[in-house]
PDB file of C-alpha atoms in Angstrom:
ATOM      1  CA  UNK A   1      -2.685 -43.827  47.389  1.00 65.00           C
ATOM      2  CA  UNK A   2      -6.009 -45.765  45.948  1.00 85.00           C
ATOM      3  CA  UNK A   3      -6.821 -43.097  43.793  1.00 86.00           C
ATOM      4  CA  UNK A   4      -3.521 -42.878  42.541  1.00 86.00           C
ATOM      5  CA  UNK A   5      -3.672 -45.750  41.443  1.00 88.00           C
ATOM      6  CA  UNK A   6      -7.495 -45.819  39.936  1.00 88.00           C
ATOM      7  CA  UNK A   7      -5.877 -42.886  38.097  1.00 88.00           C
ATOM      8  CA  UNK A   8      -3.145 -44.794  36.655  1.00 88.00           C
ATOM      9  CA  UNK A   9      -5.070 -48.392  35.590  1.00 90.00           C
ATOM     10  CA  UNK A  10      -7.594 -45.368  33.678  1.00 90.00           C
ATOM     11  CA  UNK A  11      -4.616 -43.897  32.188  1.00 91.00           C
ATOM     12  CA  UNK A  12      -3.336 -47.266  30.837  1.00 91.00           C
ATOM     13  CA  UNK A  13      -7.171 -47.959  29.772  1.00 92.00           C
ATOM     14  CA  UNK A  14      -7.253 -45.623  27.303  1.00 92.00           C
ATOM     15  CA  UNK A  15      -3.889 -46.195  25.717  1.00 90.00           C
ATOM     16  CA  UNK A  16      -4.029 -49.685  25.014  1.00 92.00           C
ATOM     17  CA  UNK A  17      -7.010 -48.936  23.601  1.00 89.00           C
ATOM     18  CA  UNK A  18      -5.873 -45.951  21.676  1.00 88.00           C
ATOM     19  CA  UNK A  19      -3.120 -48.509  20.550  1.00 91.00           C
ATOM     20  CA  UNK A  20      -6.054 -50.885  19.474  1.00 88.00           C
ATOM     21  CA  UNK A  21      -7.541 -48.732  17.663  1.00 89.00           C
ATOM     22  CA  UNK A  22      -4.295 -47.235  15.298  1.00 88.00           C
ATOM     23  CA  UNK A  23      -3.319 -51.420  15.214  1.00 85.00           C
ATOM     24  CA  UNK A  24      -6.803 -51.867  13.502  1.00 86.00           C
ATOM     25  CA  UNK A  25      -7.184 -48.533  11.248  1.00 81.00           C
ATOM     26  CA  UNK A  26      -3.939 -49.413   9.795  1.00 77.00           C
ATOM     27  CA  UNK A  27      -4.770 -53.130   9.382  1.00 76.00           C
ATOM     28  CA  UNK A  28      -7.292 -51.993   6.741  1.00 71.00           C
ATOM     29  CA  UNK A  29      -5.699 -48.992   5.312  1.00 63.00           C
ATOM     30  CA  UNK A  30      -3.375 -52.347   4.614  1.00 60.00           C
ATOM     31  CA  UNK A  31      -5.995 -54.454   2.795  1.00 61.00           C
ATOM     32  CA  UNK A  32      -7.802 -52.364   1.062  1.00 57.00           C
ATOM     33  CA  UNK A  33      -5.248 -49.037  -0.236  1.00 60.00           C
ATOM     34  CA  UNK A  34      -6.901 -46.257  -1.344  1.00 72.00           C
ATOM     35  CA  UNK A  35      -5.957 -45.133  -4.915  1.00 76.00           C
ATOM     36  CA  UNK A  36      -4.629 -41.677  -5.332  1.00 80.00           C
ATOM     37  CA  UNK A  37      -5.605 -39.247  -8.123  1.00 82.00           C
ATOM     38  CA  UNK A  38      -2.755 -39.047 -10.081  1.00 85.00           C
ATOM     39  CA  UNK A  39      -2.400 -43.238 -10.277  1.00 85.00           C
ATOM     40  CA  UNK A  40      -6.086 -43.447 -11.636  1.00 85.00           C
ATOM     41  CA  UNK A  41      -4.645 -40.943 -14.473  1.00 87.00           C
ATOM     42  CA  UNK A  42      -1.638 -43.147 -14.873  1.00 89.00           C
ATOM     43  CA  UNK A  43      -3.879 -46.151 -15.682  1.00 86.00           C
ATOM     44  CA  UNK A  44      -6.258 -44.156 -17.756  1.00 86.00           C
ATOM     45  CA  UNK A  45      -3.594 -43.266 -19.530  1.00 88.00           C
ATOM     46  CA  UNK A  46      -2.069 -46.570 -20.175  1.00 88.00           C
ATOM     47  CA  UNK A  47      -5.764 -47.847 -20.715  1.00 86.00           C
ATOM     48  CA  UNK A  48      -6.113 -45.481 -23.596  1.00 87.00           C
ATOM     49  CA  UNK A  49      -3.146 -46.606 -25.007  1.00 89.00           C
ATOM     50  CA  UNK A  50      -3.650 -50.100 -25.294  1.00 87.00           C
ATOM     51  CA  UNK A  51      -7.549 -48.831 -26.337  1.00 87.00           C
ATOM     52  CA  UNK A  52      -6.136 -46.922 -29.340  1.00 89.00           C
ATOM     53  CA  UNK A  53      -3.256 -49.968 -30.493  1.00 88.00           C
ATOM     54  CA  UNK A  54      -6.495 -52.442 -30.466  1.00 87.00           C
ATOM     55  CA  UNK A  55      -8.304 -50.737 -32.569  1.00 86.00           C
ATOM     56  CA  UNK A  56      -5.871 -49.445 -35.453  1.00 88.00           C
ATOM     57  CA  UNK A  57      -4.997 -53.371 -35.238  1.00 88.00           C
ATOM     58  CA  UNK A  58      -9.483 -53.302 -35.912  1.00 86.00           C
ATOM     59  CA  UNK A  59     -10.415 -55.121 -32.882  1.00 84.00           C
ATOM     60  CA  UNK A  60     -13.054 -54.837 -31.850  1.00 85.00           C
ATOM     61  CA  UNK A  61     -13.401 -52.410 -28.361  1.00 84.00           C
ATOM     62  CA  UNK A  62     -16.702 -51.276 -28.029  1.00 86.00           C
ATOM     63  CA  UNK A  63     -16.805 -53.024 -24.297  1.00 87.00           C
ATOM     64  CA  UNK A  64     -13.725 -51.049 -23.443  1.00 85.00           C
ATOM     65  CA  UNK A  65     -15.380 -47.703 -24.419  1.00 86.00           C
ATOM     66  CA  UNK A  66     -18.149 -48.479 -22.458  1.00 87.00           C
ATOM     67  CA  UNK A  67     -15.776 -49.296 -19.151  1.00 85.00           C
ATOM     68  CA  UNK A  68     -14.493 -46.174 -19.794  1.00 85.00           C
ATOM     69  CA  UNK A  69     -17.628 -44.359 -19.638  1.00 88.00           C
ATOM     70  CA  UNK A  70     -18.056 -45.705 -15.849  1.00 89.00           C
ATOM     71  CA  UNK A  71     -14.311 -45.165 -15.364  1.00 86.00           C
ATOM     72  CA  UNK A  72     -15.440 -41.703 -15.983  1.00 87.00           C
ATOM     73  CA  UNK A  73     -18.732 -41.404 -14.346  1.00 90.00           C
ATOM     74  CA  UNK A  74     -17.262 -43.016 -11.202  1.00 87.00           C
ATOM     75  CA  UNK A  75     -14.435 -41.155 -11.659  1.00 85.00           C
ATOM     76  CA  UNK A  76     -15.816 -37.114 -11.663  1.00 88.00           C
ATOM     77  CA  UNK A  77     -17.731 -39.049  -8.767  1.00 87.00           C
ATOM     78  CA  UNK A  78     -14.885 -38.984  -6.274  1.00 83.00           C
ATOM     79  CA  UNK A  79     -15.449 -42.065  -6.543  1.00 84.00           C
ATOM     80  CA  UNK A  80     -11.887 -43.758  -7.269  1.00 83.00           C
ATOM     81  CA  UNK A  81     -11.962 -47.028  -5.355  1.00 83.00           C
ATOM     82  CA  UNK A  82     -14.666 -48.122  -8.208  1.00 85.00           C
ATOM     83  CA  UNK A  83     -12.571 -46.309 -10.554  1.00 85.00           C
ATOM     84  CA  UNK A  84      -9.626 -47.760  -9.712  1.00 85.00           C
ATOM     85  CA  UNK A  85     -11.463 -51.253 -10.211  1.00 85.00           C
ATOM     86  CA  UNK A  86     -13.243 -50.661 -13.154  1.00 85.00           C
ATOM     87  CA  UNK A  87     -10.196 -49.883 -15.104  1.00 84.00           C
ATOM     88  CA  UNK A  88      -8.723 -53.411 -13.749  1.00 84.00           C
ATOM     89  CA  UNK A  89     -11.026 -54.671 -15.360  1.00 83.00           C
ATOM     90  CA  UNK A  90     -10.758 -53.480 -19.205  1.00 76.00           C
ATOM     91  CA  UNK A  91      -7.122 -53.638 -18.554  1.00 72.00           C
TER      92      UNK A  91
END
């Protein structure tokens, strides 16, 4: 009888720990959403359109050019979060 209770308690504790781990992972994912490769490409296309328009109007776009190179390096290295942050800065 005691063995059954002990096994049941162990199962309950494992279930509670599993639920807690899942909840923590979901909370972290909500706080730090991962950006996808496709989303980065869309952001980059939008930046390129804005860049081309500003350049055609005679604005100094050298800062955006340097950020664009940093974005490309981060993207090529697979660091999508940094690439997304840099794109947000450039816009």
